[in-house]
PDB file of C-alpha atoms in Angstrom:
ATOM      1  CA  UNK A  12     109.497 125.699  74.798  1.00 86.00           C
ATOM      2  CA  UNK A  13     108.850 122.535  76.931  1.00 91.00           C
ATOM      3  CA  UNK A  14     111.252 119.617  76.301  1.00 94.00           C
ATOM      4  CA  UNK A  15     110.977 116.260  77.733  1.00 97.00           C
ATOM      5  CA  UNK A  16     113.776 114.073  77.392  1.00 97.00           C
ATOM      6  CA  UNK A  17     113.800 110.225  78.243  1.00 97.00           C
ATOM      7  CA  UNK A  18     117.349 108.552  79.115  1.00 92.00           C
ATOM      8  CA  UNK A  19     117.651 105.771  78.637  1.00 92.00           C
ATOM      9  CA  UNK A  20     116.017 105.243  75.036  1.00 94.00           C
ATOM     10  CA  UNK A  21     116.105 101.121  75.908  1.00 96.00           C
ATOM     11  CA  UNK A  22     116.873  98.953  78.580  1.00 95.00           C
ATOM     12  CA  UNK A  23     117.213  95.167  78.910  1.00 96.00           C
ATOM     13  CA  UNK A  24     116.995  93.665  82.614  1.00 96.00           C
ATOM     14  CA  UNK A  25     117.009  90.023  83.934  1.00 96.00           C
ATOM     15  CA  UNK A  26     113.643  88.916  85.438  1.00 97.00           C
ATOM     16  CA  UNK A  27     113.140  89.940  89.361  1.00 97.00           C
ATOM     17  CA  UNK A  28     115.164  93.124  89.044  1.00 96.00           C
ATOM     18  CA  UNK A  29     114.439  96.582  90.295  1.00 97.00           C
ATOM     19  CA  UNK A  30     114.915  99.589  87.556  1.00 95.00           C
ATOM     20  CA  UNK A  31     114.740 102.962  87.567  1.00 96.00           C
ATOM     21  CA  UNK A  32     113.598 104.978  84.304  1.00 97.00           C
ATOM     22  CA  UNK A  33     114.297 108.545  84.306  1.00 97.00           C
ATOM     23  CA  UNK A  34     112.653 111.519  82.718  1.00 98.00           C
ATOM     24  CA  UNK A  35     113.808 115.363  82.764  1.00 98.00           C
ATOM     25  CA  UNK A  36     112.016 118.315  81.283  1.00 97.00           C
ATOM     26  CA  UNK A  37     113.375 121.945  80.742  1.00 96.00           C
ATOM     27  CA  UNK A  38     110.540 124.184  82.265  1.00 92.00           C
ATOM     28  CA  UNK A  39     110.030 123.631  85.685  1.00 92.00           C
ATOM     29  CA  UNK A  40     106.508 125.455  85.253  1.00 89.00           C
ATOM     30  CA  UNK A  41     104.476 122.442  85.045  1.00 91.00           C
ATOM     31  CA  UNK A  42     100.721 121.176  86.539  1.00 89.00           C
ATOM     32  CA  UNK A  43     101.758 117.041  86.529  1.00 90.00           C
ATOM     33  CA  UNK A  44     103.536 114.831  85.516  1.00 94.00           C
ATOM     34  CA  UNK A  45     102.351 111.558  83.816  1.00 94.00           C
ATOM     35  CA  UNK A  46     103.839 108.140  83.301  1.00 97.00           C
ATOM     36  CA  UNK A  47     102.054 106.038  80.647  1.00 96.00           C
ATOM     37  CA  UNK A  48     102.663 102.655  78.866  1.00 97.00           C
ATOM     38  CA  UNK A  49     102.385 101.950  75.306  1.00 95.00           C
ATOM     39  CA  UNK A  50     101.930  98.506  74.082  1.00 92.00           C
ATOM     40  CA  UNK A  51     102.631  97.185  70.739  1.00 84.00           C
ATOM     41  CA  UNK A  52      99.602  97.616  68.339  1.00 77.00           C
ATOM     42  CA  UNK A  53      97.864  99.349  71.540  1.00 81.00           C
ATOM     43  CA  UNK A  54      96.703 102.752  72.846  1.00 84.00           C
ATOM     44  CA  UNK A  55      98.330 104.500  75.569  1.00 91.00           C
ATOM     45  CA  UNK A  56      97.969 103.485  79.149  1.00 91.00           C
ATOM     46  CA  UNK A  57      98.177 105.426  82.457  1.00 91.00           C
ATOM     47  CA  UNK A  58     100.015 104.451  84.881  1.00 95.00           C
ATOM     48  CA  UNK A  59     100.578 107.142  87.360  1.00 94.00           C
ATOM     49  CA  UNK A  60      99.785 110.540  87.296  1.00 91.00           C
ATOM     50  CA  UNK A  61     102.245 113.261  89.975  1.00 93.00           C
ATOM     51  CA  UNK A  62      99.891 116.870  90.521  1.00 89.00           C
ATOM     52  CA  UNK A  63     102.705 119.573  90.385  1.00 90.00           C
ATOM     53  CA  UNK A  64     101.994 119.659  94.245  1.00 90.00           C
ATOM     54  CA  UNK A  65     103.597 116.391  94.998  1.00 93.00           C
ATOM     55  CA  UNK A  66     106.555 114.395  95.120  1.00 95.00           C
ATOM     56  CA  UNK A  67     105.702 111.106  94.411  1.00 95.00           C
ATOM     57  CA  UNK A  68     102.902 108.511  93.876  1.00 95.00           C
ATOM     58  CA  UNK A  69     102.892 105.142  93.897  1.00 97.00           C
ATOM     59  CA  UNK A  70     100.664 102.226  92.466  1.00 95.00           C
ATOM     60  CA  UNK A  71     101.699  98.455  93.371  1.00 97.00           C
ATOM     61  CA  UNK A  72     105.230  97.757  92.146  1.00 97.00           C
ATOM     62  CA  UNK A  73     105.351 101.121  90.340  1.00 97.00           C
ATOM     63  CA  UNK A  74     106.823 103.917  91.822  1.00 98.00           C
ATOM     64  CA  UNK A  75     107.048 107.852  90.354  1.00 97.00           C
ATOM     65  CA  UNK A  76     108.697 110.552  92.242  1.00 97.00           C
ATOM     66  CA  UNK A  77     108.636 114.157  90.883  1.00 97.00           C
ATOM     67  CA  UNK A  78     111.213 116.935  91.645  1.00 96.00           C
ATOM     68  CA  UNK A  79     109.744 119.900  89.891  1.00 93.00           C
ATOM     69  CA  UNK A  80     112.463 122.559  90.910  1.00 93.00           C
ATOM     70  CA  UNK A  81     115.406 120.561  89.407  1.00 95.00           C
ATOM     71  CA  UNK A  82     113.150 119.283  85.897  1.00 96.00           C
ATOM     72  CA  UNK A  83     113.188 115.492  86.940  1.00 97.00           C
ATOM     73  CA  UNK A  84     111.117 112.689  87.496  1.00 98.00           C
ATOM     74  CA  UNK A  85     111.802 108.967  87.676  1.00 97.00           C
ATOM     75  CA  UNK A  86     109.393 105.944  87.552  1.00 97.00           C
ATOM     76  CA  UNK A  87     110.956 102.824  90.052  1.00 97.00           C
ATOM     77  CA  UNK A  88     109.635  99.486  89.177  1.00 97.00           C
ATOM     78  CA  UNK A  89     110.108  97.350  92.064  1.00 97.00           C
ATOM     79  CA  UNK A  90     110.546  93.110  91.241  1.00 97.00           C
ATOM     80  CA  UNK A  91     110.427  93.671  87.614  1.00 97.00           C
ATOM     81  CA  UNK A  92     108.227  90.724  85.739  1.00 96.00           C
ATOM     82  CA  UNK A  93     108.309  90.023  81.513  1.00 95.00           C
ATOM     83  CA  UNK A  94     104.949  91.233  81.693  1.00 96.00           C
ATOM     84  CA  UNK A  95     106.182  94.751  82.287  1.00 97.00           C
ATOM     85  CA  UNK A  96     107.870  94.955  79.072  1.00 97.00           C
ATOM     86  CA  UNK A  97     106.670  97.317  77.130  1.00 97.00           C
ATOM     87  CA  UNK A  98     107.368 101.415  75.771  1.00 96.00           C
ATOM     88  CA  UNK A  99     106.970 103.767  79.019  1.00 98.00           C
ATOM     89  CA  UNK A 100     106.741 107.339  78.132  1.00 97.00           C
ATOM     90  CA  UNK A 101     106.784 110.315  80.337  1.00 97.00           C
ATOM     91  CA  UNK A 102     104.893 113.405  79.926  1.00 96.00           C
ATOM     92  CA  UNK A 103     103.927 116.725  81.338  1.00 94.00           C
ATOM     93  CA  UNK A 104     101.210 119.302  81.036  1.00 90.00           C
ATOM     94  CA  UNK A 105     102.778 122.796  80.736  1.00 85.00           C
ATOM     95  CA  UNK A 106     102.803 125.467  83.299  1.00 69.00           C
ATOM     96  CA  UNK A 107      99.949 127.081  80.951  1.00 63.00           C
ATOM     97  CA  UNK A 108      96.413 127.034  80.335  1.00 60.00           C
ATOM     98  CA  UNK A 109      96.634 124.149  77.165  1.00 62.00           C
ATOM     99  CA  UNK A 110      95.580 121.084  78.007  1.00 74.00           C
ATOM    100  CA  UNK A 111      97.936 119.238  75.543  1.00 85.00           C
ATOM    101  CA  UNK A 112     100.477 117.258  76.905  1.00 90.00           C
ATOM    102  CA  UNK A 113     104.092 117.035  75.908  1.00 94.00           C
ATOM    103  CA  UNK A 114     105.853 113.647  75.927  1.00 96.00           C
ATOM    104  CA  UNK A 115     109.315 112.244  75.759  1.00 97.00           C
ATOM    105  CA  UNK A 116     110.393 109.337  72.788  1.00 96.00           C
ATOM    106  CA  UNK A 117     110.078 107.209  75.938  1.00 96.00           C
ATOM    107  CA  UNK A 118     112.052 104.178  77.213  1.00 97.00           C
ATOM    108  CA  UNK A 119     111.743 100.735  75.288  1.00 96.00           C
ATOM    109  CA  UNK A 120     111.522  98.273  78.231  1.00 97.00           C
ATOM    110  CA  UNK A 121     112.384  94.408  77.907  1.00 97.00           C
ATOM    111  CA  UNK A 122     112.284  92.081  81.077  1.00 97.00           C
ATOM    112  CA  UNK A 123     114.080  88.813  79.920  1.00 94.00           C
ATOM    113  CA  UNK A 124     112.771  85.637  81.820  1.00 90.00           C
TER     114      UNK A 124
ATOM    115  CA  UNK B  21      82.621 100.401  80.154  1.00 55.00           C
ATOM    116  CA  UNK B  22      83.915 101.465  76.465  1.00 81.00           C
ATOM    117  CA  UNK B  23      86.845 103.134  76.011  1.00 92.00           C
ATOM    118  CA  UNK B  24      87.537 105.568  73.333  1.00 95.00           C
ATOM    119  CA  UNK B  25      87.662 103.429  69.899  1.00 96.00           C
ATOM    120  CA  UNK B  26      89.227 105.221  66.501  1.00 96.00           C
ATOM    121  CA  UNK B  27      88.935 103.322  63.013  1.00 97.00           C
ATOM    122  CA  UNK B  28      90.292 102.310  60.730  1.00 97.00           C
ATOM    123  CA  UNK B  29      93.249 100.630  63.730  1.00 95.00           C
ATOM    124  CA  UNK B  30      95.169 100.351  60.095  1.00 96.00           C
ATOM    125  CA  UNK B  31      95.064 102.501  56.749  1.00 97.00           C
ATOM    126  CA  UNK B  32      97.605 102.172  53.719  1.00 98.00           C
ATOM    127  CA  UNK B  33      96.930 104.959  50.962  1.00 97.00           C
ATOM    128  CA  UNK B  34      98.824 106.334  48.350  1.00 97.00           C
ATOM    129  CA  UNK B  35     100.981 109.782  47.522  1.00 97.00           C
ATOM    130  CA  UNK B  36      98.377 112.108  47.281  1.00 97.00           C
ATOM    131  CA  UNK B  37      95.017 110.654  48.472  1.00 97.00           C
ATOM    132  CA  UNK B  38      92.616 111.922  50.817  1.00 98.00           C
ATOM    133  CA  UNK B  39      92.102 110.024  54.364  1.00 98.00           C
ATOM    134  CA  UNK B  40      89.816 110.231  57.228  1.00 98.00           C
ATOM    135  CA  UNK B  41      90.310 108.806  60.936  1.00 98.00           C
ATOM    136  CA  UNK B  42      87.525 108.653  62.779  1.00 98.00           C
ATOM    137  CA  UNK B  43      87.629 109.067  66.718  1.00 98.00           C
ATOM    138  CA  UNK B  44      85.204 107.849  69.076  1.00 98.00           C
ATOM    139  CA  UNK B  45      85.479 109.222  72.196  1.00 97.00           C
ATOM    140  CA  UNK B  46      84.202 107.964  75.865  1.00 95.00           C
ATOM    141  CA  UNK B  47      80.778 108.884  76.205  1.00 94.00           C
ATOM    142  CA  UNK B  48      80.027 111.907  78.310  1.00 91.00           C
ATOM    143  CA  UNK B  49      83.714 113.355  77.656  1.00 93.00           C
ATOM    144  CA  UNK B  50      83.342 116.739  75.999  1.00 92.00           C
ATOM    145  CA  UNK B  51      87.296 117.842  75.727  1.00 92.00           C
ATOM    146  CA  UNK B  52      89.043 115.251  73.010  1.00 95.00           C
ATOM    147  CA  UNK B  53      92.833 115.971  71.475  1.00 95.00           C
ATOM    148  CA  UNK B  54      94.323 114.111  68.370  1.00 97.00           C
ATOM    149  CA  UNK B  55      97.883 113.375  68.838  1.00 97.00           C
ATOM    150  CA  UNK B  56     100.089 112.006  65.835  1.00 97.00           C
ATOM    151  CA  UNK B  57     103.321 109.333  66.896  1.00 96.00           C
ATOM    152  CA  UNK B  58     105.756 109.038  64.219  1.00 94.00           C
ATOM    153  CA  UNK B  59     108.158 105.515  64.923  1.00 90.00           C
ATOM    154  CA  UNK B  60     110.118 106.323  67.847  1.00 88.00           C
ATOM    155  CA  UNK B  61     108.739 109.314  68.921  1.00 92.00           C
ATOM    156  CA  UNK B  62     106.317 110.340  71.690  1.00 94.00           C
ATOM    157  CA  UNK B  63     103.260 111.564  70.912  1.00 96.00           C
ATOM    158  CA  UNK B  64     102.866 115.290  69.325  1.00 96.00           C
ATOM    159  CA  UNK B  65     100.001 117.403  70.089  1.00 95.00           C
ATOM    160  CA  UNK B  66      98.013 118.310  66.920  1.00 97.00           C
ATOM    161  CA  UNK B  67      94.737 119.411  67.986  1.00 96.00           C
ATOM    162  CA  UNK B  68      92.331 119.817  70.983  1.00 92.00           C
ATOM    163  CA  UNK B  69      88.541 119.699  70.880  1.00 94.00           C
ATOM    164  CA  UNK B  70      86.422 121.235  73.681  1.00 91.00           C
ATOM    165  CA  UNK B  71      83.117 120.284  72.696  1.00 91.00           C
ATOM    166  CA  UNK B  72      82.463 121.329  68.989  1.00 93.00           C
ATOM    167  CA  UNK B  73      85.368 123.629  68.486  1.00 92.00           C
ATOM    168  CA  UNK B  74      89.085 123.672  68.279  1.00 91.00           C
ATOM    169  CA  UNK B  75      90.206 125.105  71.542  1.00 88.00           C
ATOM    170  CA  UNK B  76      94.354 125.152  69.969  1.00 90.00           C
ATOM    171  CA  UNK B  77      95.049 123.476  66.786  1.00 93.00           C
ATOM    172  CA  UNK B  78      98.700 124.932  67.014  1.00 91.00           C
ATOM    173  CA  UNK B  79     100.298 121.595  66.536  1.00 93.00           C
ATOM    174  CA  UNK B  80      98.359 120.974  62.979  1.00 96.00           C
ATOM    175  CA  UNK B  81     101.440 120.493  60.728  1.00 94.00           C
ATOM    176  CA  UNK B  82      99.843 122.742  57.600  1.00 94.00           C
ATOM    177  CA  UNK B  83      96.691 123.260  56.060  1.00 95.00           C
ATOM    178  CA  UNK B  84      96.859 119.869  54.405  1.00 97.00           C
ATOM    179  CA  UNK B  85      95.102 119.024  57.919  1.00 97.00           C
ATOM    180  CA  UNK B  86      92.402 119.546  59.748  1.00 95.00           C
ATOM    181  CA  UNK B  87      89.849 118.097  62.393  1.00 97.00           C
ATOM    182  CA  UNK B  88      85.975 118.243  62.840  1.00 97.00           C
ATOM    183  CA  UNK B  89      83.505 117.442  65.809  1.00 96.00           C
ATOM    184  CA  UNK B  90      80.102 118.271  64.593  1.00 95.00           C
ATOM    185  CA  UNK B  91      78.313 117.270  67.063  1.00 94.00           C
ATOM    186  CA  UNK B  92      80.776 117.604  70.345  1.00 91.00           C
ATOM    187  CA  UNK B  93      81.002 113.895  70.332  1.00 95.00           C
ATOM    188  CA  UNK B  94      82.832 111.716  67.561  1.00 97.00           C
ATOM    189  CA  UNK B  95      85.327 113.771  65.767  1.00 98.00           C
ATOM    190  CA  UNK B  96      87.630 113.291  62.430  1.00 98.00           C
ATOM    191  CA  UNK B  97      90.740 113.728  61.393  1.00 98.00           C
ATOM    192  CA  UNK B  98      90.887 114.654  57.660  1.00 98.00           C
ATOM    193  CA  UNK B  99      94.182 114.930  55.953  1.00 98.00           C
ATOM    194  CA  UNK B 100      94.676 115.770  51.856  1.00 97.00           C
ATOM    195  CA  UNK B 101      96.864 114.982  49.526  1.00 97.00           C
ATOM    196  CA  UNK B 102      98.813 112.757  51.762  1.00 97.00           C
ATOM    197  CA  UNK B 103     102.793 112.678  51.883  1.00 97.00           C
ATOM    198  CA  UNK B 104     105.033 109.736  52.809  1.00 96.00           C
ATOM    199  CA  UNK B 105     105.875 111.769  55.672  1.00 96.00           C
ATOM    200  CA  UNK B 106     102.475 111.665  56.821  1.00 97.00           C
ATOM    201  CA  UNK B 107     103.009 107.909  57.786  1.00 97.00           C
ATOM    202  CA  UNK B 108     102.789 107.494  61.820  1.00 97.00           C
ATOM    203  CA  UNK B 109      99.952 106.272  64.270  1.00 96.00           C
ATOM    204  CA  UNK B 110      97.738 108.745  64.961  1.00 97.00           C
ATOM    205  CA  UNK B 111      96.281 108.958  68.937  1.00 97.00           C
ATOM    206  CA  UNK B 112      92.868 109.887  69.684  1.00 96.00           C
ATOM    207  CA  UNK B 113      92.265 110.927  73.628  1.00 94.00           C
ATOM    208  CA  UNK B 114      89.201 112.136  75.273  1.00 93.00           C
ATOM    209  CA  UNK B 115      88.459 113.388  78.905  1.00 89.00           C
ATOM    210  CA  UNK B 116      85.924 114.908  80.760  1.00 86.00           C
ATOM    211  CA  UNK B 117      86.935 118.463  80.238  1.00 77.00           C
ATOM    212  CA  UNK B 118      87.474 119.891  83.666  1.00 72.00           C
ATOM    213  CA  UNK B 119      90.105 121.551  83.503  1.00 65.00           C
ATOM    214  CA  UNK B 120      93.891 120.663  83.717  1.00 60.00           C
ATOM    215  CA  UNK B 121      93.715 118.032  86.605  1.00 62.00           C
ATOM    216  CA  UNK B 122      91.572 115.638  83.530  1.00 74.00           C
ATOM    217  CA  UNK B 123      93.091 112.569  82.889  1.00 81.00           C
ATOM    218  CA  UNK B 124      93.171 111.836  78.871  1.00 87.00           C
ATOM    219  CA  UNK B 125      92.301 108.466  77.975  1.00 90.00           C
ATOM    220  CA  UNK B 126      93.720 107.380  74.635  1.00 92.00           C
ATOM    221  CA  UNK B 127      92.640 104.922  71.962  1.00 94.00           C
ATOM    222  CA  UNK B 128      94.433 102.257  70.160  1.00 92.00           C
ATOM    223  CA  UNK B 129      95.294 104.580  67.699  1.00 95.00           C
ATOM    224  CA  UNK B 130      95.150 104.082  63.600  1.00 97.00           C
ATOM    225  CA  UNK B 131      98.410 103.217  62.051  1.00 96.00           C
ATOM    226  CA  UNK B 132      98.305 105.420  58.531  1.00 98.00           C
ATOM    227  CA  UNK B 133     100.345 104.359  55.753  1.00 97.00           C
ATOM    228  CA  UNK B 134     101.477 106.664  52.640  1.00 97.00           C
ATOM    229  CA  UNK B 135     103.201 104.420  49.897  1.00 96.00           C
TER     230      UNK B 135
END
């Protein structure tokens, strides 16, 4: 059974700062890899979206590298800005033919100014 | 252009009532999946629509629930005699319905409350 587990569950981080959020997942067998971000009161956005194929994408200050053999991915958010606080969750699509996805708790995000 | 819109965005019931969510997908989108977020959780997989039926409702919790999408397009979430545990948002995605590669796009979601 497909696990995805978050560390760490919350992180506080002066204004301007780089961060790294990391994700793992326990069967290596997956299609992608997404990286969304929730919003208080709001639905779920996407933020970048790794095919099985590749090792990384990036979008802007946002960063998400994927290494399927060893169950990990981490998003890298590059001059970090309060308006990037926020709930990021990570999630995969199983190594089957479901479409469902499987997320993590995700990582509660706060940018102090 | 619109986005996928579910009502109510808030619902409080009580112990043993019945409750619909509606979901209103992105036009055009034939696979939609209802997802249910309990407070700091992810999202769990409850059900997945490709067009009018149930492709895998293997995450439905019990027969207390159960989905609908008559006509391929908007689609409800019905739940009886609601339990306290029952309480979370519940997520509402839709996407094209290509295959795995789709991107879901979610709604705001409708925060369900059983006192």
């Amino acid at each position: 059974k497909q696990e995805v587990t978050q560390i760490p569950a919350a992180l506080s981080v002066p204004e301007g700062e780089n961060l790294v959020l990391n994700c793992s997942f326990t069967d290596s067998a997956i299609y992608n890899l997404q990286w969304f971000r929730q919003d208080p009161g709001k639905g779920l956005t996407s933020l970048l979206l790794i095919q099985s194929s590749q090792r990384e994408q990036t979008s802007g200050r946002l960063n998400a590298s994927l290494d399927k053999s060893s169950g990990r991915s981490t998003l890298y958010i590059a001059a970090s800005q309060p308006g990037d606080s926020a709930t990021y969750l990570c999630a995969v699509r199983p190594g089957n033919r479901d479409d469902k996805i499987i997320f993590g708790k995700g990582t509660r995000l706060h940018i102090l100014p | 252009g619109a986005g996928v819109s579910q009502t109510p965005s808030n619902k409080v019931t009580e112990k043993g009532k019945y409750v619909e969510l509606r979901c209103d997908p992105i036009s055009g989108h034939t696979a939609l999946y209802w997802y249910r977020q309990s407070l700091g959780q992810g999202p769990e997989f409850l059900i997945y629509f490709q067009g009018t039926g149930a492709a895998d409702d293997s995450g439905l919790p019990n027969d207390r629930f159960f989905a609908v999408r008559p006509e391929g397009s908007v689609s409800t979430l019905k739940i009886q005699r609601t339990e306290r545990g029952d309480s979370a948002v519940y997520l509402c995605a839709s996407s094209l319905g290509q295959g795995i590669t789709d991107t879901q796009y979610f709604g705001p979601g409708t925060r369900l409350t059983v006192l």
